[in-house]
Coordinates of C-alpha atoms in Angstrom, one line a residue:
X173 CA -19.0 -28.3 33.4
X174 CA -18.2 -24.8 32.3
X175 CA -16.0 -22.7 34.1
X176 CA -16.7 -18.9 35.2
X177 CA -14.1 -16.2 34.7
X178 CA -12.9 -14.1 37.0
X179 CA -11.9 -10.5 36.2
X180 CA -8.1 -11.7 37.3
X181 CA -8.4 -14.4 35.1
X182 CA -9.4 -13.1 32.4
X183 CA -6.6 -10.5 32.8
X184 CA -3.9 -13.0 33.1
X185 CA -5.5 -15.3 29.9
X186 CA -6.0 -11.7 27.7
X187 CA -2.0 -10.8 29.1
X188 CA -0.4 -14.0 28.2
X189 CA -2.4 -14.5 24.5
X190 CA -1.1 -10.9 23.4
X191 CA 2.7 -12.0 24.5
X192 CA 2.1 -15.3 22.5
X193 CA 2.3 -15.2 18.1
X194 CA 0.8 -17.0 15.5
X195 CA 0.3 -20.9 16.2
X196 CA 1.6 -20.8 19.5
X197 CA -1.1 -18.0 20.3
X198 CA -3.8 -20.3 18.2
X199 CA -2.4 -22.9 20.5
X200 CA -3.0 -21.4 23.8
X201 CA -6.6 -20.2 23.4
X202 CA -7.8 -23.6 21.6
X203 CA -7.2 -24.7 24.8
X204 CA -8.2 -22.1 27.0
X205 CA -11.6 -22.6 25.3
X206 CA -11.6 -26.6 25.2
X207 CA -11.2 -25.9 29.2
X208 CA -13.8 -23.7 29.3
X209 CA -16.5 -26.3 27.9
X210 CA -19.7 -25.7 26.1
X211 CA -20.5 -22.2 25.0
X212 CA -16.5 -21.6 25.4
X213 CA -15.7 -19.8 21.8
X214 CA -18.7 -17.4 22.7
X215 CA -17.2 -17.0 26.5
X216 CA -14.3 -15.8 25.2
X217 CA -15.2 -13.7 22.0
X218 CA -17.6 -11.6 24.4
X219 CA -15.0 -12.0 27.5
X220 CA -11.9 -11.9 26.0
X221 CA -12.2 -10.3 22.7
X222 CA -10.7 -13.0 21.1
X223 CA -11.7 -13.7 17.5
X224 CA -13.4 -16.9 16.9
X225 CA -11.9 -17.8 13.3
X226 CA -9.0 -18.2 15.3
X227 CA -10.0 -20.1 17.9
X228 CA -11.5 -22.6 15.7
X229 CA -8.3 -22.7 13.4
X230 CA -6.1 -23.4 16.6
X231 CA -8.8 -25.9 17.7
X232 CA -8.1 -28.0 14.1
X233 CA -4.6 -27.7 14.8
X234 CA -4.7 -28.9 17.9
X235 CA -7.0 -31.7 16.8
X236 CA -5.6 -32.9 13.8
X237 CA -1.8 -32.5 15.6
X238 CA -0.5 -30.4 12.2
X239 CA 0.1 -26.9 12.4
X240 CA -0.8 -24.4 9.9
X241 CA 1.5 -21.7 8.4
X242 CA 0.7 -18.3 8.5
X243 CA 1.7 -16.1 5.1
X244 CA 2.2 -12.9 6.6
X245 CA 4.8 -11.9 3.6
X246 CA 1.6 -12.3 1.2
X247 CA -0.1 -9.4 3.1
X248 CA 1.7 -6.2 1.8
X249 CA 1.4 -2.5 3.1
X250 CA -1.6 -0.5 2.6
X251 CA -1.4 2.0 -0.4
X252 CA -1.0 5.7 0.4
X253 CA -4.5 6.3 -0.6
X254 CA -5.9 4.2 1.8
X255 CA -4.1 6.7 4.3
X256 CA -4.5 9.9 2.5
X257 CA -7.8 9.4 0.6
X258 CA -7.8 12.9 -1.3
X259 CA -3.6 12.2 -2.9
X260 CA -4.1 11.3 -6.3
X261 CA -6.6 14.1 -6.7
X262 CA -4.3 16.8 -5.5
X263 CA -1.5 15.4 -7.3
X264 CA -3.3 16.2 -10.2
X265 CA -4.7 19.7 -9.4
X266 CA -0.5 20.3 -9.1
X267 CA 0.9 18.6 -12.0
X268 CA -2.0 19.7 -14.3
X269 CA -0.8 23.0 -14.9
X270 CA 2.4 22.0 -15.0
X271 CA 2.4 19.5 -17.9
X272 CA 2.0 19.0 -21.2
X273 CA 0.9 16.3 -24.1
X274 CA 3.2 14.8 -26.6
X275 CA 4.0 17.5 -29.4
X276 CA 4.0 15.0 -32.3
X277 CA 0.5 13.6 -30.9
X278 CA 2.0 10.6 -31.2
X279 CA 1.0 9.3 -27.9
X280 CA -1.4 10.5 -25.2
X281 CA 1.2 10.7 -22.4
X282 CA 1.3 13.9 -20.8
X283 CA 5.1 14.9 -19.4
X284 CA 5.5 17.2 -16.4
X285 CA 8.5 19.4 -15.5
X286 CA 8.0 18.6 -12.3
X287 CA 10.3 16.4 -10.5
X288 CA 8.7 13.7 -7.8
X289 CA 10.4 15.8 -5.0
X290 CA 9.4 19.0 -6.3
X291 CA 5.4 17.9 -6.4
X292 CA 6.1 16.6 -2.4
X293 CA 7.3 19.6 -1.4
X294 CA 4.2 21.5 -3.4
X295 CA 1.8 19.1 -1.4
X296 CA 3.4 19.9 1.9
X297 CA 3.4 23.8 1.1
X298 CA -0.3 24.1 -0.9
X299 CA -1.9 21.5 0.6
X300 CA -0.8 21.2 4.5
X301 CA 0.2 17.9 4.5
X302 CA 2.7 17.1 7.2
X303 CA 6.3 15.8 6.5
X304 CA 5.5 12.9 8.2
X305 CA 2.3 11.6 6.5
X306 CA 3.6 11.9 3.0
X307 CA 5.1 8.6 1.2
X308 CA 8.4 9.3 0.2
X309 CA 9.6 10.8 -3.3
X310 CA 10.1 7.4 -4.9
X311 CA 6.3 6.3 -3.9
X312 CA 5.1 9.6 -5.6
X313 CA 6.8 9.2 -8.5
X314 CA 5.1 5.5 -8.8
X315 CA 2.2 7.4 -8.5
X316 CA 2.6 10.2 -11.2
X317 CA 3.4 7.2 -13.6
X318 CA 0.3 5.6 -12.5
X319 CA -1.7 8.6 -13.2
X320 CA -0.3 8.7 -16.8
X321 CA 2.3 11.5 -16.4
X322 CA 5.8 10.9 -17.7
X323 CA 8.8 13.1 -16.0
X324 CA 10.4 14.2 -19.0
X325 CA 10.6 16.9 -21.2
X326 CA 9.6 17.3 -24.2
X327 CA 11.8 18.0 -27.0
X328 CA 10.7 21.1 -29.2
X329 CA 9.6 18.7 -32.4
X330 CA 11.9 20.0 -35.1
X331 CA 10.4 20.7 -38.7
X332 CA 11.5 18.5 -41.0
X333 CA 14.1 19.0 -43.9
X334 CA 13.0 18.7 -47.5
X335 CA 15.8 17.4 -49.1
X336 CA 18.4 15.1 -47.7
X337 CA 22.1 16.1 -48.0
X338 CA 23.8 14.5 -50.5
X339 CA 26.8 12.7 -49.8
X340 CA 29.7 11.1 -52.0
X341 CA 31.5 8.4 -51.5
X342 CA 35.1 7.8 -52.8
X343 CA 35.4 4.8 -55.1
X344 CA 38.9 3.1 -54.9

């Protein structure tokens, strides 16, 4: 026996699933489903919206009586160029001109002069993004480093002396 659903019902099953979290949402539409009978998890994907994964998870739970514990921590924020696809490229295009490679060739680090707040501001004035969709100064300066830039300057390499001063030393 399979039971129809009404355009109030489905209203008041879609309302209370969106007030419930994690298992205790998993919970609720296992058995929403199980009450719906045979062709239940496809009722309520194409009815409901509701994903199926999730109604089959909450179904094992309910089954095997253990509940299963969701690792929302592990999930992490997206990076900023997810967001703002075209960042890293006009980071570059800013700190470019504004850097230079190690003078002793030493390395192949390139150091800017620019400071992480200076090259947000220069995006926001060159490049029209808005306050509000930047990452802050600190992300930016992640970024730089991950780009290979270094923000510090380079000291003027010194030539080196021929002959070292001698010294003496007292003898007592």
């Amino acid at each position: 026996m399979s039971i129809e659903l009404t355009d109030s019902l489905s209203s008041l099953l879609k309302e209370t699933a969106t007030q419930l979290k994690g298992a205790a949402r998993r919970r609720f539409q296992a058995q929403t489903v199980m009450s719906l009978g045979y062709g239940g998890q496809l009722l309520a994907q194409k009815e409901l919206g509701w994903d199926r994964k999730t109604i089959r998870k909450g179904i094992k739970e309910l089954t095997s009586g253990m509940t299963c514990i969701d690792n929302y921590s592990a999930k992490g924020r997206y990076k900023a160029e997810e967001h703002l696809p075209n960042l890293l490229d006009d980071i570059k295009k800013l700190v470019d001109s504004q850097s230079q490679t190690d003078p002793s060739f030493k390395s192949q680090r390139l150091y800017t002069r620019l400071t992480a707040s200076q090259v947000r501001k220069l995006l926001i004035e060159k490049f029209s993004y808005s306050d509000e969709e930047l990452p802050t100064s600190e992300t930016i300066r992640i970024k730089l480093n991950y780009l290979g830039y270094r923000l510090k300057r380079v000291a003027k390499v010194l030539p080196q002396k021929k002959f070292q001063k001698l010294t003496q030393f007292s003898s007592n």
